[in-house]
PDB file of C-alpha atoms in Angstrom:
ATOM      1  CA  MET A   1      -4.609 -29.025   7.720  1.00 47.00           C
ATOM      2  CA  GLN A   2       1.617 -33.492   1.783  1.00 41.00           C
ATOM      3  CA  THR A   3       5.455 -38.528  11.170  1.00 44.00           C
ATOM      4  CA  SER A   4       7.572 -38.242  15.586  1.00 43.00           C
ATOM      5  CA  ASP A   5      -3.101 -40.060  15.609  1.00 44.00           C
ATOM      6  CA  ALA A   6     -17.709 -40.274  15.369  1.00 42.00           C
ATOM      7  CA  ARG A   7     -17.079 -37.377  13.486  1.00 42.00           C
ATOM      8  CA  PRO A   8     -16.715 -33.858  14.707  1.00 41.00           C
ATOM      9  CA  SER A   9     -18.937 -31.016  13.726  1.00 41.00           C
ATOM     10  CA  GLY A  10     -16.225 -28.428  13.128  1.00 40.00           C
ATOM     11  CA  ARG A  11     -15.168 -27.554   9.598  1.00 40.00           C
ATOM     12  CA  THR A  12     -11.887 -25.643   9.673  1.00 39.00           C
ATOM     13  CA  SER A  13      -8.788 -26.208   8.299  1.00 38.00           C
ATOM     14  CA  TRP A  14      -2.383 -31.119   6.511  1.00 35.00           C
ATOM     15  CA  LYS A  15       5.491 -34.805   4.998  1.00 37.00           C
ATOM     16  CA  ARG A  16       6.871 -35.869   2.663  1.00 37.00           C
ATOM     17  CA  LEU A  17       4.626 -38.880   3.266  1.00 35.00           C
ATOM     18  CA  ALA A  18       5.603 -40.022  -0.151  1.00 35.00           C
ATOM     19  CA  LEU A  19       7.981 -42.182   1.891  1.00 37.00           C
ATOM     20  CA  VAL A  20       5.158 -44.026   3.537  1.00 38.00           C
ATOM     21  CA  MET A  21       2.068 -43.580   1.427  1.00 40.00           C
ATOM     22  CA  VAL A  22       3.680 -44.432  -1.921  1.00 35.00           C
ATOM     23  CA  PRO A  23       2.002 -47.881  -1.862  1.00 36.00           C
ATOM     24  CA  THR A  24      -1.355 -46.090  -1.639  1.00 39.00           C
ATOM     25  CA  LEU A  25      -0.781 -42.989  -3.755  1.00 38.00           C
ATOM     26  CA  ALA A  26       0.980 -44.846  -6.549  1.00 37.00           C
ATOM     27  CA  THR A  27      -2.265 -46.644  -7.349  1.00 39.00           C
ATOM     28  CA  ALA A  28      -4.109 -43.397  -8.135  1.00 41.00           C
ATOM     29  CA  GLY A  29      -4.476 -44.242 -11.833  1.00 43.00           C
ATOM     30  CA  ALA A  30      -6.047 -47.600 -11.079  1.00 43.00           C
ATOM     31  CA  LEU A  31      -8.322 -46.036  -8.485  1.00 42.00           C
ATOM     32  CA  VAL A  32      -9.725 -43.579 -10.986  1.00 43.00           C
ATOM     33  CA  ALA A  33     -10.482 -46.481 -13.320  1.00 42.00           C
ATOM     34  CA  THR A  34     -12.355 -48.371 -10.598  1.00 43.00           C
ATOM     35  CA  MET A  35     -14.631 -45.448  -9.729  1.00 42.00           C
ATOM     36  CA  ALA A  36     -16.978 -46.177 -12.622  1.00 40.00           C
ATOM     37  CA  SER A  37     -17.586 -49.730 -11.435  1.00 41.00           C
ATOM     38  CA  GLY A  38     -18.102 -48.694  -7.806  1.00 48.00           C
ATOM     39  CA  ALA A  39     -15.152 -50.762  -6.589  1.00 49.00           C
ATOM     40  CA  LEU A  40     -13.397 -47.696  -5.208  1.00 50.00           C
ATOM     41  CA  ALA A  41     -15.826 -47.140  -2.367  1.00 49.00           C
ATOM     42  CA  THR A  42     -15.479 -50.791  -1.405  1.00 49.00           C
ATOM     43  CA  SER A  43     -11.662 -50.844  -1.346  1.00 57.00           C
ATOM     44  CA  PHE A  44     -11.104 -47.393   0.143  1.00 72.00           C
ATOM     45  CA  GLY A  45     -14.210 -46.738   2.180  1.00 73.00           C
ATOM     46  CA  VAL A  46     -16.109 -43.518   2.677  1.00 71.00           C
ATOM     47  CA  SER A  47     -14.259 -40.719   4.446  1.00 80.00           C
ATOM     48  CA  ALA A  48     -14.784 -40.211   8.152  1.00 79.00           C
ATOM     49  CA  ASN A  49     -15.538 -36.619   7.151  1.00 78.00           C
ATOM     50  CA  SER A  50     -19.223 -37.374   6.692  1.00 69.00           C
ATOM     51  CA  PHE A  51     -20.251 -34.062   5.086  1.00 86.00           C
ATOM     52  CA  PRO A  52     -20.435 -33.760   1.261  1.00 89.00           C
ATOM     53  CA  VAL A  53     -17.453 -31.823  -0.117  1.00 93.00           C
ATOM     54  CA  ALA A  54     -17.544 -28.902  -2.504  1.00 92.00           C
ATOM     55  CA  GLY A  55     -14.761 -30.591  -4.469  1.00 89.00           C
ATOM     56  CA  GLU A  56     -12.515 -27.528  -4.420  1.00 92.00           C
ATOM     57  CA  SER A  57      -8.931 -28.001  -3.267  1.00 96.00           C
ATOM     58  CA  PHE A  58      -7.497 -25.710  -0.606  1.00 97.00           C
ATOM     59  CA  GLN A  59      -4.095 -25.318   1.005  1.00 98.00           C
ATOM     60  CA  ILE A  60      -2.907 -25.782   4.575  1.00 98.00           C
ATOM     61  CA  ALA A  61       0.612 -24.874   5.644  1.00 98.00           C
ATOM     62  CA  ALA A  62       2.450 -24.771   8.964  1.00 98.00           C
ATOM     63  CA  THR A  63       6.062 -24.296   9.964  1.00 98.00           C
ATOM     64  CA  ARG A  64       5.668 -27.249  12.348  1.00 98.00           C
ATOM     65  CA  LEU A  65       2.958 -29.750  13.234  1.00 98.00           C
ATOM     66  CA  GLU A  66       3.202 -31.784  16.450  1.00 98.00           C
ATOM     67  CA  GLY A  67       0.719 -34.588  16.968  1.00 98.00           C
ATOM     68  CA  ASP A  68      -0.106 -37.337  19.447  1.00 98.00           C
ATOM     69  CA  GLY A  69      -1.906 -40.359  18.022  1.00 98.00           C
ATOM     70  CA  PHE A  70      -1.664 -40.661  14.215  1.00 98.00           C
ATOM     71  CA  VAL A  71      -3.460 -42.830  11.644  1.00 98.00           C
ATOM     72  CA  GLN A  72      -3.584 -42.759   7.852  1.00 97.00           C
ATOM     73  CA  PHE A  73      -5.470 -44.749   5.208  1.00 96.00           C
ATOM     74  CA  GLY A  74      -7.225 -44.286   1.876  1.00 95.00           C
ATOM     75  CA  VAL A  75     -10.754 -42.878   1.690  1.00 94.00           C
ATOM     76  CA  VAL A  76     -13.228 -41.433  -0.773  1.00 92.00           C
ATOM     77  CA  ASP A  77     -14.728 -37.969  -0.365  1.00 92.00           C
ATOM     78  CA  ARG A  78     -18.170 -37.625  -1.899  1.00 90.00           C
ATOM     79  CA  GLY A  79     -19.302 -34.438  -3.620  1.00 90.00           C
ATOM     80  CA  ARG A  80     -22.149 -33.316  -5.828  1.00 87.00           C
ATOM     81  CA  ASP A  81     -19.988 -33.661  -8.921  1.00 86.00           C
ATOM     82  CA  GLY A  82     -18.250 -36.950  -8.143  1.00 90.00           C
ATOM     83  CA  LEU A  83     -15.948 -39.003  -5.945  1.00 91.00           C
ATOM     84  CA  TYR A  84     -12.472 -37.951  -4.839  1.00 94.00           C
ATOM     85  CA  PRO A  85      -9.841 -40.484  -3.667  1.00 93.00           C
ATOM     86  CA  GLU A  86      -7.839 -39.057  -0.770  1.00 95.00           C
ATOM     87  CA  ALA A  87      -5.411 -40.075   1.961  1.00 96.00           C
ATOM     88  CA  LEU A  88      -7.047 -39.533   5.344  1.00 96.00           C
ATOM     89  CA  SER A  89      -4.654 -38.320   8.064  1.00 97.00           C
ATOM     90  CA  GLY A  90      -6.089 -38.416  11.575  1.00 97.00           C
ATOM     91  CA  ILE A  91      -4.408 -36.937  14.645  1.00 98.00           C
ATOM     92  CA  ARG A  92      -5.858 -37.275  18.131  1.00 98.00           C
ATOM     93  CA  SER A  93      -4.239 -34.024  19.384  1.00 98.00           C
ATOM     94  CA  ALA A  94      -2.383 -31.633  17.057  1.00 98.00           C
ATOM     95  CA  THR A  95      -0.583 -28.310  17.445  1.00 98.00           C
ATOM     96  CA  LEU A  96       0.203 -26.289  14.312  1.00 98.00           C
ATOM     97  CA  HIS A  97       2.690 -23.432  14.468  1.00 98.00           C
ATOM     98  CA  HIS A  98       2.142 -20.521  12.064  1.00 98.00           C
ATOM     99  CA  LEU A  99      -0.914 -22.127  10.501  1.00 98.00           C
ATOM    100  CA  CYS A 100      -2.035 -20.801   7.118  1.00 98.00           C
ATOM    101  CA  GLN A 101      -5.126 -21.906   5.221  1.00 98.00           C
ATOM    102  CA  SER A 102      -6.106 -20.526   1.813  1.00 98.00           C
ATOM    103  CA  VAL A 103      -8.573 -21.134  -0.989  1.00 98.00           C
ATOM    104  CA  VAL A 104      -8.630 -19.286  -4.310  1.00 97.00           C
ATOM    105  CA  GLN A 105     -11.855 -18.948  -6.266  1.00 95.00           C
ATOM    106  CA  ASN A 106     -12.686 -17.277  -9.561  1.00 95.00           C
ATOM    107  CA  VAL A 107     -15.433 -14.707  -9.108  1.00 95.00           C
ATOM    108  CA  PRO A 108     -17.302 -13.265 -12.096  1.00 95.00           C
ATOM    109  CA  LEU A 109     -16.127  -9.732 -12.937  1.00 94.00           C
ATOM    110  CA  LEU A 110     -13.449  -9.881 -10.217  1.00 95.00           C
ATOM    111  CA  GLY A 111     -11.279 -12.794 -11.288  1.00 96.00           C
ATOM    112  CA  ALA A 112      -9.259 -14.654  -8.663  1.00 97.00           C
ATOM    113  CA  VAL A 113     -10.206 -13.982  -5.033  1.00 98.00           C
ATOM    114  CA  THR A 114      -8.313 -15.500  -2.087  1.00 98.00           C
ATOM    115  CA  LEU A 115      -9.787 -16.299   1.315  1.00 98.00           C
ATOM    116  CA  ARG A 116      -6.833 -16.745   3.691  1.00 98.00           C
ATOM    117  CA  LEU A 117      -6.720 -17.573   7.408  1.00 98.00           C
ATOM    118  CA  THR A 118      -3.699 -17.480   9.730  1.00 98.00           C
ATOM    119  CA  SER A 119      -3.232 -18.392  13.405  1.00 98.00           C
ATOM    120  CA  THR A 120      -0.488 -19.469  15.812  1.00 98.00           C
ATOM    121  CA  PRO A 121      -0.185 -21.741  17.626  1.00 98.00           C
ATOM    122  CA  ALA A 122      -3.395 -23.421  16.498  1.00 98.00           C
ATOM    123  CA  HIS A 123      -4.560 -26.548  18.330  1.00 98.00           C
ATOM    124  CA  ALA A 124      -7.008 -29.207  17.174  1.00 98.00           C
ATOM    125  CA  ASP A 125      -8.480 -32.248  18.880  1.00 98.00           C
ATOM    126  CA  ARG A 126      -9.455 -35.209  16.729  1.00 97.00           C
ATOM    127  CA  LEU A 127      -8.227 -33.550  13.560  1.00 97.00           C
ATOM    128  CA  ILE A 128      -9.110 -35.316  10.304  1.00 96.00           C
ATOM    129  CA  ALA A 129      -7.762 -34.121   6.937  1.00 96.00           C
ATOM    130  CA  ASP A 130      -8.426 -35.773   3.572  1.00 96.00           C
ATOM    131  CA  ALA A 131      -5.486 -34.740   1.373  1.00 96.00           C
ATOM    132  CA  HIS A 132      -4.302 -35.552  -2.150  1.00 96.00           C
ATOM    133  CA  ASP A 133      -0.905 -33.907  -1.777  1.00 97.00           C
ATOM    134  CA  LEU A 134       1.119 -33.739   1.432  1.00 97.00           C
ATOM    135  CA  ARG A 135       4.742 -32.652   1.835  1.00 97.00           C
ATOM    136  CA  GLY A 136       7.202 -31.822   4.595  1.00 98.00           C
ATOM    137  CA  ASP A 137       9.991 -33.227   6.758  1.00 98.00           C
ATOM    138  CA  ALA A 138       8.400 -35.883   8.937  1.00 98.00           C
ATOM    139  CA  VAL A 139       9.372 -37.944  11.968  1.00 98.00           C
ATOM    140  CA  PHE A 140       7.181 -40.762  13.322  1.00 98.00           C
ATOM    141  CA  GLN A 141       7.544 -42.648  16.569  1.00 98.00           C
ATOM    142  CA  ASN A 142       6.373 -46.248  17.023  1.00 98.00           C
ATOM    143  CA  ILE A 143       5.047 -46.500  13.474  1.00 98.00           C
ATOM    144  CA  ASN A 144       3.304 -49.499  11.916  1.00 98.00           C
ATOM    145  CA  ILE A 145       3.214 -49.441   8.092  1.00 97.00           C
ATOM    146  CA  GLY A 146       0.845 -51.806   6.303  1.00 96.00           C
ATOM    147  CA  GLN A 147      -1.457 -52.344   9.269  1.00 97.00           C
ATOM    148  CA  ASP A 148      -5.023 -53.419   8.541  1.00 96.00           C
ATOM    149  CA  ALA A 149      -7.027 -50.184   8.314  1.00 96.00           C
ATOM    150  CA  GLY A 150      -9.848 -51.738  10.313  1.00 95.00           C
ATOM    151  CA  THR A 151      -7.556 -52.211  13.334  1.00 97.00           C
ATOM    152  CA  VAL A 152      -5.941 -48.776  13.773  1.00 97.00           C
ATOM    153  CA  ARG A 153      -6.611 -47.175  17.158  1.00 96.00           C
ATOM    154  CA  GLY A 154      -4.574 -43.955  17.153  1.00 96.00           C
ATOM    155  CA  VAL A 155      -7.683 -41.761  16.896  1.00 96.00           C
ATOM    156  CA  PRO A 156     -10.740 -43.098  18.782  1.00 92.00           C
ATOM    157  CA  GLY A 157     -13.580 -43.953  16.443  1.00 91.00           C
ATOM    158  CA  VAL A 158     -11.533 -43.508  13.254  1.00 94.00           C
ATOM    159  CA  GLN A 159     -10.810 -46.716  11.320  1.00 94.00           C
ATOM    160  CA  GLY A 160     -10.645 -47.602   7.645  1.00 94.00           C
ATOM    161  CA  THR A 161     -12.054 -50.478   5.619  1.00 92.00           C
ATOM    162  CA  PRO A 162     -10.963 -53.847   7.097  1.00 94.00           C
ATOM    163  CA  GLY A 163      -8.311 -55.579   5.021  1.00 93.00           C
ATOM    164  CA  THR A 164      -6.965 -52.399   3.373  1.00 94.00           C
ATOM    165  CA  PHE A 165      -3.633 -50.607   3.790  1.00 94.00           C
ATOM    166  CA  ALA A 166      -3.065 -48.212   6.690  1.00 96.00           C
ATOM    167  CA  GLU A 167      -0.382 -46.892   9.000  1.00 97.00           C
ATOM    168  CA  GLN A 168      -0.372 -45.885  12.643  1.00 98.00           C
ATOM    169  CA  ALA A 169       2.122 -44.060  14.898  1.00 98.00           C
ATOM    170  CA  SER A 170       2.165 -42.898  18.498  1.00 98.00           C
ATOM    171  CA  THR A 171       3.475 -39.410  17.585  1.00 98.00           C
ATOM    172  CA  VAL A 172       4.143 -37.365  14.465  1.00 98.00           C
ATOM    173  CA  VAL A 173       6.180 -34.223  13.821  1.00 98.00           C
ATOM    174  CA  ILE A 174       6.118 -32.515  10.414  1.00 98.00           C
ATOM    175  CA  ASN A 175       8.299 -29.494   9.686  1.00 98.00           C
ATOM    176  CA  ASN A 176       7.473 -27.235   6.713  1.00 98.00           C
ATOM    177  CA  LEU A 177       4.053 -28.813   6.235  1.00 98.00           C
ATOM    178  CA  ARG A 178       2.451 -28.239   2.835  1.00 98.00           C
ATOM    179  CA  GLN A 179      -0.879 -29.924   2.221  1.00 98.00           C
ATOM    180  CA  THR A 180      -3.536 -29.738  -0.478  1.00 98.00           C
ATOM    181  CA  THR A 181      -6.889 -31.121   0.614  1.00 96.00           C
ATOM    182  CA  ARG A 182     -10.627 -31.132   0.020  1.00 96.00           C
ATOM    183  CA  SER A 183     -11.943 -31.596   3.539  1.00 95.00           C
ATOM    184  CA  VAL A 184     -10.855 -31.050   7.141  1.00 96.00           C
ATOM    185  CA  SER A 185     -12.752 -31.399  10.397  1.00 95.00           C
ATOM    186  CA  ALA A 186     -12.001 -31.418  14.108  1.00 96.00           C
ATOM    187  CA  ALA A 187     -13.815 -31.983  17.374  1.00 95.00           C
ATOM    188  CA  THR A 188     -12.358 -28.666  18.570  1.00 97.00           C
ATOM    189  CA  PHE A 189     -10.115 -26.150  16.829  1.00 97.00           C
ATOM    190  CA  ARG A 190      -8.522 -23.321  18.814  1.00 98.00           C
ATOM    191  CA  LEU A 191      -7.160 -20.446  16.707  1.00 97.00           C
ATOM    192  CA  PRO A 192      -5.231 -17.859  18.766  1.00 98.00           C
ATOM    193  CA  ASP A 193      -4.433 -14.581  17.016  1.00 97.00           C
ATOM    194  CA  LEU A 194      -6.854 -15.454  14.212  1.00 97.00           C
ATOM    195  CA  HIS A 195      -6.599 -13.287  11.091  1.00 98.00           C
ATOM    196  CA  LEU A 196      -8.987 -13.803   8.149  1.00 97.00           C
ATOM    197  CA  THR A 197      -8.574 -11.851   4.903  1.00 98.00           C
ATOM    198  CA  VAL A 198     -10.379 -11.794   1.565  1.00 97.00           C
ATOM    199  CA  ARG A 199      -8.295 -10.245  -1.224  1.00 97.00           C
ATOM    200  CA  ARG A 200      -8.386 -10.022  -4.984  1.00 97.00           C
ATOM    201  CA  GLY A 201      -5.700 -12.032  -6.713  1.00 98.00           C
ATOM    202  CA  ASP A 202      -3.891 -15.230  -5.793  1.00 98.00           C
ATOM    203  CA  HIS A 203      -2.440 -15.038  -2.267  1.00 98.00           C
ATOM    204  CA  SER A 204      -2.133 -18.746  -1.562  1.00 98.00           C
ATOM    205  CA  CYS A 205      -0.233 -20.069   1.452  1.00 98.00           C
ATOM    206  CA  PHE A 206       2.366 -21.654  -0.863  1.00 98.00           C
TER     207      PHE A 206
END
């Protein structure tokens, strides 16, 4: 669902975090090289999103995200066709204004088909998103950058591999959130004024 946050069963639907996650994201080329040797899973750890991913990217957008309890660290999503390095963002309690989620798939004989969901204000508890692109205008409060991923406590039960890079903040606010991800989960996800559409063509959130 690319800041001032046991694994849930839900599967629904996340700053310009380039500011903060550059030390992690800048190593993407090296991470791809380490996948073949199996070192990636050791250094990044398996995602807290325990379900296997389809591997397809989808979009999440919101005019504003407000969160209490924030953590972020590198993980690996596992799918049938391979491994996907991602940046896990966990928020203990999150509100998303004007939420939009979309995925575009190519369907034989039909071409591009978009499944798009909107809701406002959406609220999620124990929201976990594994993203490979995250943008927006972000404000964090009480942030620690470079904390050991095994010691973060912003989201109960969500820690990374000990000795690896992470960050933690007491609150996060992201305006104009634009996130591309492969997996999202939440303990609960409330979607007022839910509207789901399936349309031919590309009608992505952004």
